[in-house]
Tab-separated table of C-alpha atoms and ligand atoms in Angstrom:
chain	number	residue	atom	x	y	z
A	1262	UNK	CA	12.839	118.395	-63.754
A	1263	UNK	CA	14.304	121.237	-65.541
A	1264	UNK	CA	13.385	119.810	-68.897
A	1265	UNK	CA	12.231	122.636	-71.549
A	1266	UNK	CA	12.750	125.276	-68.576
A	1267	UNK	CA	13.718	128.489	-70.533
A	1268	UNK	CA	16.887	129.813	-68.363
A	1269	UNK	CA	18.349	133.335	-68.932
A	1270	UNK	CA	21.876	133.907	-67.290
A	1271	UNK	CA	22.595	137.443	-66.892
A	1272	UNK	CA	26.741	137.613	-66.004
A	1273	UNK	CA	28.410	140.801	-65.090
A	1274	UNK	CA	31.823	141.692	-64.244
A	1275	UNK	CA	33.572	139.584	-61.357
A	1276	UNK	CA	36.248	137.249	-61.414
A	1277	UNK	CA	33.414	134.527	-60.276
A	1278	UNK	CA	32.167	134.994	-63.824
A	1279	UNK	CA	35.001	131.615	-64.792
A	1280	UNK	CA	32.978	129.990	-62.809
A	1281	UNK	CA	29.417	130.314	-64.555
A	1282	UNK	CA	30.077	127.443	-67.843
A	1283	UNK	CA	30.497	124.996	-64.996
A	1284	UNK	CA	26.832	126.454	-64.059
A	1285	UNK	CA	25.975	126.055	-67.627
A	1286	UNK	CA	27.240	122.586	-68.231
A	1287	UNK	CA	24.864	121.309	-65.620
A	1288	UNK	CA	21.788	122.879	-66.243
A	1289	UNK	CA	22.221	121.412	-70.225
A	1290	UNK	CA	23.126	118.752	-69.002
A	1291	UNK	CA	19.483	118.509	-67.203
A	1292	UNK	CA	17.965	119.646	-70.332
A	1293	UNK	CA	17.232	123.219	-69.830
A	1294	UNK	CA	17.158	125.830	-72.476
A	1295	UNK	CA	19.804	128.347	-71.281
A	1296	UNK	CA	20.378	131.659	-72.911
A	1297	UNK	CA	22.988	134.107	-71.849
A	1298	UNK	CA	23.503	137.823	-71.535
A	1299	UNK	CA	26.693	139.428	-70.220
A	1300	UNK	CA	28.006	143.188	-69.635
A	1301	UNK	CA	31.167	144.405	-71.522
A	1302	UNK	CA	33.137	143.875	-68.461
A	1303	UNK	CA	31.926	140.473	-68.109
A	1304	UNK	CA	33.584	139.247	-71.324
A	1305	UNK	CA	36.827	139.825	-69.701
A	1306	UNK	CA	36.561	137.507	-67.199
A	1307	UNK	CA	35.072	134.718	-69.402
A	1308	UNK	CA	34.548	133.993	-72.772
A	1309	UNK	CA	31.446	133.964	-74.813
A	1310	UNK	CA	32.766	131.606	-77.089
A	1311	UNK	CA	33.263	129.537	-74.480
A	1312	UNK	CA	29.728	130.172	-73.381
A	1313	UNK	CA	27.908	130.350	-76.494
A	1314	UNK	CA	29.294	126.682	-77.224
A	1315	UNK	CA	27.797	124.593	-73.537
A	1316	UNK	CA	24.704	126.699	-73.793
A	1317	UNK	CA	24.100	125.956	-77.916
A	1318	UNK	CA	23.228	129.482	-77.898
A	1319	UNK	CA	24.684	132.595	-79.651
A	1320	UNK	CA	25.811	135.085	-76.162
A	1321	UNK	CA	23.951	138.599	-76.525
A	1322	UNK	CA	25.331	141.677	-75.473
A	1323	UNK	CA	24.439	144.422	-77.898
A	1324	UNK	CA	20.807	145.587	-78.652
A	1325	UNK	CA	22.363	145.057	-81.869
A	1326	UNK	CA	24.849	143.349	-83.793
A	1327	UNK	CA	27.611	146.385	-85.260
A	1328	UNK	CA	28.146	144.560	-88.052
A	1329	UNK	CA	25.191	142.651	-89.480
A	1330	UNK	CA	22.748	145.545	-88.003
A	1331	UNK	CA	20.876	142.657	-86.492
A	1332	UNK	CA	18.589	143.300	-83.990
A	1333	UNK	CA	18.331	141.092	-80.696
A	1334	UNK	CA	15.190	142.566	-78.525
A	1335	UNK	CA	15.567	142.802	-74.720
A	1336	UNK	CA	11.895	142.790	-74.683
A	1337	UNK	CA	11.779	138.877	-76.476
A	1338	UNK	CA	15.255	137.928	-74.316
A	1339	UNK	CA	13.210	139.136	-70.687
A	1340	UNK	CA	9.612	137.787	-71.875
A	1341	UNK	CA	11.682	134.518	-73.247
A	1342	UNK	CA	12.572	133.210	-69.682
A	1343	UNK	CA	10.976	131.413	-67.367
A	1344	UNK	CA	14.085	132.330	-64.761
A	1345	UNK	CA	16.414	135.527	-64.729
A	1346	UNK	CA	19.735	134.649	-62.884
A	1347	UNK	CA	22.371	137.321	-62.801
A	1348	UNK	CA	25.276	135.403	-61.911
A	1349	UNK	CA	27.848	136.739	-60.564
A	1350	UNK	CA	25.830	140.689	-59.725
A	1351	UNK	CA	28.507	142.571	-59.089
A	1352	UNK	CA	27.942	145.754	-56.556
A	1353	UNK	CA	27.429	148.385	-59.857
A	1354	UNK	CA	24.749	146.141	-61.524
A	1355	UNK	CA	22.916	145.082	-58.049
A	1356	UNK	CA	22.925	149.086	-57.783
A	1357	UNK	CA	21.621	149.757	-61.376
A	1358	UNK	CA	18.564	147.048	-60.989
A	1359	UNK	CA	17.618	148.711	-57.827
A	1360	UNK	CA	17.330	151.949	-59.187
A	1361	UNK	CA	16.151	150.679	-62.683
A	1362	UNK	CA	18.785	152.181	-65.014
A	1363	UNK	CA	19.163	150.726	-68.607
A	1364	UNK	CA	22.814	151.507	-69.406
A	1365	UNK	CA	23.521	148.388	-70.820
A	1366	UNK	CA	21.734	145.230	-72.426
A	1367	UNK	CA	21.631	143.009	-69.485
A	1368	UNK	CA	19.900	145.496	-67.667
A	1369	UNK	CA	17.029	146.466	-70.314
A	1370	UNK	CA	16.344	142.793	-70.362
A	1371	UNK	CA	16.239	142.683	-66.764
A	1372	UNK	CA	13.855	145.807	-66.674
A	1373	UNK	CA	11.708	143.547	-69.860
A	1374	UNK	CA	11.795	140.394	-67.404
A	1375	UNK	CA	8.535	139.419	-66.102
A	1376	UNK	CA	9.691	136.030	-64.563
A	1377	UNK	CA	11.104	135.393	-60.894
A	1378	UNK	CA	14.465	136.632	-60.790
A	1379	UNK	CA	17.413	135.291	-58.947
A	1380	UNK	CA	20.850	137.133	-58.382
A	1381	UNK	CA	24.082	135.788	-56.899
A	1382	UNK	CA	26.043	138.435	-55.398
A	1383	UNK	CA	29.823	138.408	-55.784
A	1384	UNK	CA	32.401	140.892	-54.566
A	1385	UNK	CA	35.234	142.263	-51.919
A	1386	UNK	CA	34.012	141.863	-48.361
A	1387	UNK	CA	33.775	145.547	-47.962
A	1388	UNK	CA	31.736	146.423	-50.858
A	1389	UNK	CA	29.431	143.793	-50.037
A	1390	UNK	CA	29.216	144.783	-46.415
A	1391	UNK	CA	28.641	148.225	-47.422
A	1392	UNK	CA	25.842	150.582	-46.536
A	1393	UNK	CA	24.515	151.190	-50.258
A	1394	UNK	CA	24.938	147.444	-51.490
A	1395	UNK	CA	23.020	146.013	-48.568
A	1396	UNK	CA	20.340	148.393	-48.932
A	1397	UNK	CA	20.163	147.445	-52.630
A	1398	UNK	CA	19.782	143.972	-51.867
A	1399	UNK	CA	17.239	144.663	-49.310
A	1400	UNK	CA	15.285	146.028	-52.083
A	1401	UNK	CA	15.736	143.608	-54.456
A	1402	UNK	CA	14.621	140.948	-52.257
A	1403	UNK	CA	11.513	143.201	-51.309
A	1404	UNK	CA	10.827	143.367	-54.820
A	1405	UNK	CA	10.371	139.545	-54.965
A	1406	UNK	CA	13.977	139.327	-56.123
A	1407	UNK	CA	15.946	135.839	-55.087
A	1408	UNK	CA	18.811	136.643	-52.664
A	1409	UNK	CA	21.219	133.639	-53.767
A	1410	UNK	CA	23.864	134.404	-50.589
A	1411	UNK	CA	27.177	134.964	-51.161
A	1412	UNK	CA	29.227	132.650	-48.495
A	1413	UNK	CA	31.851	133.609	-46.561
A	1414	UNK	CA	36.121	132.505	-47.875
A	1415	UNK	CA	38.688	133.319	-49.928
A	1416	UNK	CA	38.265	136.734	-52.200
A	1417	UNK	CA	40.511	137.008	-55.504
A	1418	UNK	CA	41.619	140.385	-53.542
A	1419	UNK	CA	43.543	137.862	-50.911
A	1420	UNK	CA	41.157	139.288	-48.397
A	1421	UNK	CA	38.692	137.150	-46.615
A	1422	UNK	CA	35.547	137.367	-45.235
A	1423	UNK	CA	31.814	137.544	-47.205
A	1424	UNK	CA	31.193	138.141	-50.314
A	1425	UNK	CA	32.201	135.027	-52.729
A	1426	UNK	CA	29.823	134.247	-55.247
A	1427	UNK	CA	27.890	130.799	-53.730
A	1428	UNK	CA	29.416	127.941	-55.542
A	1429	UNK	CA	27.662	126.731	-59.008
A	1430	UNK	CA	26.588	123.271	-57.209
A	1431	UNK	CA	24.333	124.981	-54.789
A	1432	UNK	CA	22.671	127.635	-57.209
A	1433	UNK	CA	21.767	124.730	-59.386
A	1434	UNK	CA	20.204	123.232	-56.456
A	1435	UNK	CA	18.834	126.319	-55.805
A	1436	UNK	CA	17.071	126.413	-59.307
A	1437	UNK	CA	16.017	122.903	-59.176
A	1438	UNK	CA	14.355	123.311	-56.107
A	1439	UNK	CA	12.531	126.550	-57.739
A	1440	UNK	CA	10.566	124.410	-60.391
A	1441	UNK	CA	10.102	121.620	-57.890
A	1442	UNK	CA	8.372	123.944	-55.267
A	1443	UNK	CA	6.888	126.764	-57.574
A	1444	UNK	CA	3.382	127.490	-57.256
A	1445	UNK	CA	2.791	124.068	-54.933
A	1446	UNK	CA	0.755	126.564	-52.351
A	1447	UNK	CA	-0.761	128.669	-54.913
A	1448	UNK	CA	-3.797	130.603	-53.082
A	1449	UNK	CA	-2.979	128.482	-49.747
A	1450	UNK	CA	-2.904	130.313	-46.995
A	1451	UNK	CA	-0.258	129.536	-44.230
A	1452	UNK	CA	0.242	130.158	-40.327
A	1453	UNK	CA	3.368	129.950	-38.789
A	1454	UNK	CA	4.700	130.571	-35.044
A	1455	UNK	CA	8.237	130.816	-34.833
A	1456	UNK	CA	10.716	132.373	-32.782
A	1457	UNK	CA	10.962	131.759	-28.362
A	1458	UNK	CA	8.614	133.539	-26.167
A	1459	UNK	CA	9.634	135.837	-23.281
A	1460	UNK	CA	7.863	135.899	-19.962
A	1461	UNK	CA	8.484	139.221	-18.207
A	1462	UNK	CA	9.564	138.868	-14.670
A	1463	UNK	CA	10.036	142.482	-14.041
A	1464	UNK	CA	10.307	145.727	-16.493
A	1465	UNK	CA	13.714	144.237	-17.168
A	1466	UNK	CA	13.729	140.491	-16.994
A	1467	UNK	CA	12.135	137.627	-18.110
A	1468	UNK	CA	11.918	133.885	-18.540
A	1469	UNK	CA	12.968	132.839	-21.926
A	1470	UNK	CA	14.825	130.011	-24.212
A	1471	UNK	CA	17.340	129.866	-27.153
A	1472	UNK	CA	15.212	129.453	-29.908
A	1473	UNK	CA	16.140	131.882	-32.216
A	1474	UNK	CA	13.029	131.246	-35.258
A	1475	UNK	CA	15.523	129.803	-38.348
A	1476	UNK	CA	13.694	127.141	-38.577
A	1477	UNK	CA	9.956	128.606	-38.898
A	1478	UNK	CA	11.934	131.344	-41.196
A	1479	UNK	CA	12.880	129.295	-43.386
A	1480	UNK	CA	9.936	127.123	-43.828
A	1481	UNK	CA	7.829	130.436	-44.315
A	1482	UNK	CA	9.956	131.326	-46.910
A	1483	UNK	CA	10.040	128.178	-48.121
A	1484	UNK	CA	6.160	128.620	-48.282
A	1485	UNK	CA	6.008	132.202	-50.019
A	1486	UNK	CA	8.390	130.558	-52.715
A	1487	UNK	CA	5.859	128.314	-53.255
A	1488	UNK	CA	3.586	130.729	-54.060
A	1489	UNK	CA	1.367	130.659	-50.349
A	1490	UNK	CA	0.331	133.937	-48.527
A	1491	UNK	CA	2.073	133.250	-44.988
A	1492	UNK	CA	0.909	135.011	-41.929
A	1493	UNK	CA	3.954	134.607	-39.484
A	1494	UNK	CA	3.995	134.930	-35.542
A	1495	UNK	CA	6.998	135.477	-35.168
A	1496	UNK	CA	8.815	135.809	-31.276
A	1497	UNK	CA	11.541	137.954	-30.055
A	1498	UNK	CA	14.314	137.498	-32.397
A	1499	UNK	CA	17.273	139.161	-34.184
A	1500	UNK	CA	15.968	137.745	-37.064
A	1501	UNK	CA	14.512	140.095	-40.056
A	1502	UNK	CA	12.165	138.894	-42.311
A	1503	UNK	CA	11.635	141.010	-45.062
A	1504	UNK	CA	9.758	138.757	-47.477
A	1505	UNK	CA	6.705	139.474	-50.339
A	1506	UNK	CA	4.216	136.838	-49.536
A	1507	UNK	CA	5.187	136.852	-45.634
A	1508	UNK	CA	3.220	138.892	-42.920
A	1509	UNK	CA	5.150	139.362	-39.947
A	1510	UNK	CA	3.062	139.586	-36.795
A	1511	UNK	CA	5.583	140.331	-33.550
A	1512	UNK	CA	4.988	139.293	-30.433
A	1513	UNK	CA	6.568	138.610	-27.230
A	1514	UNK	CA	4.534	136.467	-24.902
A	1515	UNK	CA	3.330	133.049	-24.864
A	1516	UNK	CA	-0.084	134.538	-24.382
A	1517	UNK	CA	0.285	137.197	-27.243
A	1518	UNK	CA	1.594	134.679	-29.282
A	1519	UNK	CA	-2.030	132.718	-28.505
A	1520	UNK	CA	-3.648	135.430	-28.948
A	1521	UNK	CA	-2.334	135.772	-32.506
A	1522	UNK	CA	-2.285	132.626	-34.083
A	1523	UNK	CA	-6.009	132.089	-32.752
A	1524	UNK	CA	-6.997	135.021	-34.307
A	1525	UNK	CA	-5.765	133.998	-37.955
A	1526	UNK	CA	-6.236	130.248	-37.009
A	1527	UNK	CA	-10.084	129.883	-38.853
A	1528	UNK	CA	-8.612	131.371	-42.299
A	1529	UNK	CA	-5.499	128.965	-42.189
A	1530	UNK	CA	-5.458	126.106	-44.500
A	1531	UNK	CA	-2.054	124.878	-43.168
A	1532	UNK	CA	-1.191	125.556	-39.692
A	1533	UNK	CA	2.697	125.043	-39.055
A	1534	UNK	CA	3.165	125.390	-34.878
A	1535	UNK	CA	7.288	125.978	-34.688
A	1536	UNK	CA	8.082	128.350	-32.061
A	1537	UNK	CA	9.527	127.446	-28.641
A	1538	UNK	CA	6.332	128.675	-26.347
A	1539	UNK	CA	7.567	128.625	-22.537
A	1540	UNK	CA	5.711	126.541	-21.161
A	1541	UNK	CA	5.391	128.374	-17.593
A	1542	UNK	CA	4.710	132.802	-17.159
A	1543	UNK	CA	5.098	134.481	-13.943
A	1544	UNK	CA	1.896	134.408	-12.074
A	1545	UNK	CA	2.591	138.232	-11.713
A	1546	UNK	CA	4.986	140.894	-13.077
A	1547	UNK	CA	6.245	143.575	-10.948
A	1548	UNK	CA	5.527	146.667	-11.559
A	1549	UNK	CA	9.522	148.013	-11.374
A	1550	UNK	CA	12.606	146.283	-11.284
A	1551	UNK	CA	12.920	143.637	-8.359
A	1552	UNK	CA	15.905	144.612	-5.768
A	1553	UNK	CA	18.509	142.236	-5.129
A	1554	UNK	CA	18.122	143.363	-1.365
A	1555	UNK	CA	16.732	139.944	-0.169
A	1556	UNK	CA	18.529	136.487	-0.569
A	1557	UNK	CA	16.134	134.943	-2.427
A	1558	UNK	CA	12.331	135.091	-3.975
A	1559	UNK	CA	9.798	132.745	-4.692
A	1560	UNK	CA	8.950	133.102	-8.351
A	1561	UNK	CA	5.545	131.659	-8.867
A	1562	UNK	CA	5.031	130.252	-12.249
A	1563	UNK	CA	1.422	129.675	-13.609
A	1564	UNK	CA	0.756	127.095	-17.144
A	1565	UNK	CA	0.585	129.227	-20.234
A	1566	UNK	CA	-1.889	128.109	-22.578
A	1567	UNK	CA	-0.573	125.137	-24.961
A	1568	UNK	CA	-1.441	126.977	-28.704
A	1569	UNK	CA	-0.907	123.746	-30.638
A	1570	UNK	CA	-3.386	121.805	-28.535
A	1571	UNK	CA	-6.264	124.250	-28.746
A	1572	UNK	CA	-5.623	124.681	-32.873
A	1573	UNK	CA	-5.828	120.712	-32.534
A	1574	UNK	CA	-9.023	121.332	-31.030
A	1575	UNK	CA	-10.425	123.901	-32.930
A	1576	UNK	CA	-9.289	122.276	-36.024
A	1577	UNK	CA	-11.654	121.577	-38.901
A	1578	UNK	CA	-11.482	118.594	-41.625
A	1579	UNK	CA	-9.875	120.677	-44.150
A	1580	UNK	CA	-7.266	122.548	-42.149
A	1581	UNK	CA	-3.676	120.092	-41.756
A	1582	UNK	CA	-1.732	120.949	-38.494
A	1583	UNK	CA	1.728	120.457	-37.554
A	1584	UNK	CA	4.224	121.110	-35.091
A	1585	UNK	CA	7.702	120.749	-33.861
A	1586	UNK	CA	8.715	119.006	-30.817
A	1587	UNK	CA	12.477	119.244	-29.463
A	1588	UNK	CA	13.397	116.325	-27.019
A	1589	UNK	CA	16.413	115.608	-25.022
A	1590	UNK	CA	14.917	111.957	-23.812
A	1591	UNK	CA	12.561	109.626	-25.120
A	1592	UNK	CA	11.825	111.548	-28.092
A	1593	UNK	CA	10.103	109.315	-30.374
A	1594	UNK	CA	8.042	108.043	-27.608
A	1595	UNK	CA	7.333	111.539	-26.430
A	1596	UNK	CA	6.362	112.496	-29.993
A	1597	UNK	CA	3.952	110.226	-30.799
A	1598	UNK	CA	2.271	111.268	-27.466
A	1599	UNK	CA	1.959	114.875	-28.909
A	1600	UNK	CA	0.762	114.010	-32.062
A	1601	UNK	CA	-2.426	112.237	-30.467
A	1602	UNK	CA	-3.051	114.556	-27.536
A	1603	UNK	CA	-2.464	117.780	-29.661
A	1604	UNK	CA	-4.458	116.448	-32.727
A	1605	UNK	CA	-1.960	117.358	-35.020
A	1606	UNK	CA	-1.530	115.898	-38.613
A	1607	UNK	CA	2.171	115.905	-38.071
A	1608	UNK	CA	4.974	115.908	-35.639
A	1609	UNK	CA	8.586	117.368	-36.370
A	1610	UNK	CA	10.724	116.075	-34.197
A	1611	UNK	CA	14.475	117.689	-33.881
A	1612	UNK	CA	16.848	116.290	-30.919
A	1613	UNK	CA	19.570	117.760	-28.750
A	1614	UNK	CA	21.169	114.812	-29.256
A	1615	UNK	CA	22.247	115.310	-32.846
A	1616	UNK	CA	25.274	117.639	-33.296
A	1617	UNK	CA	24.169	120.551	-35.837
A	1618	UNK	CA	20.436	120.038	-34.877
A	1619	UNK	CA	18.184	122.349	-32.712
A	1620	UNK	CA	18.375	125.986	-31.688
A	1621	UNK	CA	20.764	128.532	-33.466
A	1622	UNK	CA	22.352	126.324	-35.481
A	1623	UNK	CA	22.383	126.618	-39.945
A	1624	UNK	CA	21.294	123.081	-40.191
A	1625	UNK	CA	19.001	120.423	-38.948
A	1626	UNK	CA	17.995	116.915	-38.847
A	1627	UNK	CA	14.847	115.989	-38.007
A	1628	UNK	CA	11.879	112.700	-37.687
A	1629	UNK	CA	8.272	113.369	-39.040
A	1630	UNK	CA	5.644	111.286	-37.653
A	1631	UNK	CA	2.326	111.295	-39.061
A	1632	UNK	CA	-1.444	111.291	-37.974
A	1633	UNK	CA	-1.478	108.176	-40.486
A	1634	UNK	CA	1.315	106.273	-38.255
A	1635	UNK	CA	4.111	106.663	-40.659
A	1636	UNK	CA	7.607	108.194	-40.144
A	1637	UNK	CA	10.216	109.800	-42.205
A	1638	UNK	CA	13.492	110.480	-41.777
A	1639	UNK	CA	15.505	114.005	-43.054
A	1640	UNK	CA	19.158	113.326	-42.777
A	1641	UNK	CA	21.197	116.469	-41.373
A	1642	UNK	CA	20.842	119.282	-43.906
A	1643	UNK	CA	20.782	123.343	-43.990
A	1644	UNK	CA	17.717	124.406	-42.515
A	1645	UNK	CA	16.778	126.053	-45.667
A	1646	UNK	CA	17.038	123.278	-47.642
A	1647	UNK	CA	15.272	121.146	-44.796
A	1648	UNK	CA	12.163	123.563	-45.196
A	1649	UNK	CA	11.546	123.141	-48.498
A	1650	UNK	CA	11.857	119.511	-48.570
A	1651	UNK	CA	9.605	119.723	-45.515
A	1652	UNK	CA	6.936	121.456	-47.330
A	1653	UNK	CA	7.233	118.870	-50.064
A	1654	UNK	CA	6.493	116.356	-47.832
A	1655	UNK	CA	3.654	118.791	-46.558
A	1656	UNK	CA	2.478	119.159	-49.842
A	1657	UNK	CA	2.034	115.510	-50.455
A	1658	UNK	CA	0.742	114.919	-47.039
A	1659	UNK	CA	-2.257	117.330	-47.547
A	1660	UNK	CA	-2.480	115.783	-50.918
A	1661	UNK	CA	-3.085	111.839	-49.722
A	1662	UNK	CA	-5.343	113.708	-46.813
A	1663	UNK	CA	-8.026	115.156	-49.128
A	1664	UNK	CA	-7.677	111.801	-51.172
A	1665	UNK	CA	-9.017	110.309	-47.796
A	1666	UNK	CA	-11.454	112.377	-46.990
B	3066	C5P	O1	4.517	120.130	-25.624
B	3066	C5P	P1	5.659	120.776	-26.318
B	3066	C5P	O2	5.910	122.177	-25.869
B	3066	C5P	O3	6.927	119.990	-26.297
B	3066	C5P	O4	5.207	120.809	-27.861
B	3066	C5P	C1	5.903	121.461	-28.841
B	3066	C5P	C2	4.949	121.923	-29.887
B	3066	C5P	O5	3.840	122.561	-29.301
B	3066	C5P	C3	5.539	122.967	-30.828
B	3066	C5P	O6	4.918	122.831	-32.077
B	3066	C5P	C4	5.152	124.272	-30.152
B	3066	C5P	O7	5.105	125.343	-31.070
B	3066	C5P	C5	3.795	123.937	-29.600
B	3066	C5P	N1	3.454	124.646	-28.348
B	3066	C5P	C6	2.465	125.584	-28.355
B	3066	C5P	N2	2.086	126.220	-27.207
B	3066	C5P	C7	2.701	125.933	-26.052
B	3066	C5P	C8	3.713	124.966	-26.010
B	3066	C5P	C9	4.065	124.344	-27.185
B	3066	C5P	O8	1.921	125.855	-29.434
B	3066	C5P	N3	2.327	126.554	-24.951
């Protein structure tokens, strides 16, 4: 997959830099053209000898060579690649790309870039938890820029905590998944509910669940990597999605929530129906805070409308629905019963039952069932990884459904 994919590896100055010909090695291995720019302080962490020879590449670092006078352009380097990676981006570089200063060859080549750029953050825990670098990375990532996390361990300092470089493995994953996804929903336009809903009882309380929107996060990422313009409505949640390619649209009802999605619904091409809608709203909310001078109430509960069902309905040839369904009992059964009475083209189906599936939780494991009668299988995986195999899947769903039609 990453055959002839021009790679440039930008590394700057962390000890996590030993770990980047490891990074190298594979991505040769998988036939990619790599190329590799690192900072002065970089080179004393690793050596580009040692890079120069895995990538089959001469290492740049000077606009020019001191002794030969040979000139290596930023502007060919950054128009070169198909992928930036700065790998490890320590807190001064993430700081210098934010504000676009050039003091150095990396970062001319980063400002001459015009490919998607990804950037693995590596540092102490309290640089990285501090005020200026998160802001910087919220920037970057507005900008379009690839946050490639930095997980949470052992720091060369001894301390512990967030802030170490995520491990080779998973950024190759993370760049094979990149080609495999990129541009799949070019021009598509995507609706997703996420997130729980909260029925207000009083001024103060309400009716609610534990769903906190990972899940329908991650799969409209998942969707604006793949090039799609993603409207999301998106429930009460701590959540922040701060994403080019996403609209947020909050809401806090089941019945602004309906309101919402049926407004965007006609434009959709792909309609993805993930958030935890209570089921039941107070008939009535009071107008101030209920006393707790009598032993009990009577809470009367009224249906709220079912969203999935009536975008089922409203539905047209073109336009491929799905939803999620979360099950404690009979949940196969229970699923296929949604699929046909909600019209939907597919039916995710997470359990209870299944430790490190369903609300709050980093991963997931989940059954789709299909309009056509068949069913997959996703074995237990991070819920970002799950998303983008799930729009695959998507992808070659709405692919065999225009074949049919
Ligand atoms: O019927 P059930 O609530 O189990 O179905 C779950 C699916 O239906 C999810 O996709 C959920 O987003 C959607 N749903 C909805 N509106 C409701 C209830 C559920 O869109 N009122």
């Amino acid at each position: 997959m990453l055959k002839g994919k021009k790679i440039l590896i930008g590394i700057t100055g962390s000890i996590a830099a030993y770990k980047i010909p490891l990074l190298v090695r594979m991505l040769v291995k998988e036939n990619a053209e790599v190329k590799i720019v690192m900072t002065d302080s970089a080179r004393d962490f690793v050596s580009p000898l040692t890079l120069a020879t895995l990538s089959k590449n001469p290492v740049f670092s000077e606009a020019f060579d001191s002794i030969t006078g040979q000139w290596n352009s930023h502007v060919d380097l950054g128009l070169w690649a198909d992928l930036f990676l700065i790998t490890p981006a320590s807190a001064n570089t993430l700081a210098k790309m934010t504000h676009g200063i050039a003091d150095n060859y990396l970062l001319t080549v980063y400002l001459s870039a015009r490919c998607p750029v990804f950037f693995a953050p590596a540092m102490d825990v309290d640089m990285y938890q501090h005020q200026s670098t998160k802001d910087n990375i919220r920037k970057l990532v507005q900008r379009g820029h690839h946050l490639l996390a930095p997980t949470s361990g052992e720091l060369a300092s001894g301390l512990c905590g967030e802030g170490r470089m995520m491990e080779p493995e998973a950024i190759f994953n993370e760049i094979r998944r990149h080609f495999r996804t990129k541009q799949l929903f070019r021009d598509k336009k995507i609706l997703i509910s996420a997130g729980p809903t909260y029925e207000a009882i009083d001024p103060v309380r309400y009716i609610g669940n534990h769903s906190t929107g990972k899940m329908g996060v991650e799969m409209a990422k998942a969707f604006a990597n793949a090039g799609a313009s993603v409207k999301l409505v998106l429930g009460p949640t701590s959540l922040r999605v701060d994403y080019p390619l996403i609209e947020v649209f909050p809401v806090t009802s089941a019945l602004q929530m309906y309101e919402a999605c049926l407004a965007f619904s006609a434009e959709a091409d792909i309609l993805v129906m993930s958030a935890a809608v209570a089921d039941y709203r107070p008939e009535k909310m009071e107008e101030t805070k209920i006393k707790k001078s009598v032993e009990s109430i009577d809470l009367k509960l009224v249906k709220n409308p079912d969203i999935l069902k009536k975008l089922g309905e409203l539905k047209n040839e073109n336009q491929f629905l799905a939803g999620f369904a979360l099950e404690t009992d009979n949940e196969l059964e229970n699923a296929w019963h949604k699929l046909n009475t909600k019209k939907a083209d597919l039916i995710v189906l997470n359990s209870l039952a299944d430790e490190g599936a369903g609300f709050g939780t980093d991963t997931n494991k989940v059954i789709c069932i299909t309009k056509d009668g068949t069913q997959r299988n996703f074995e237990l995986q991070s819920k970002r990884e799950l998303a983008h195999n799930l729009i695959q899947y998507i992808y070659e769903l709405t692919g065999k459904k225009q074949a049919n039609a």
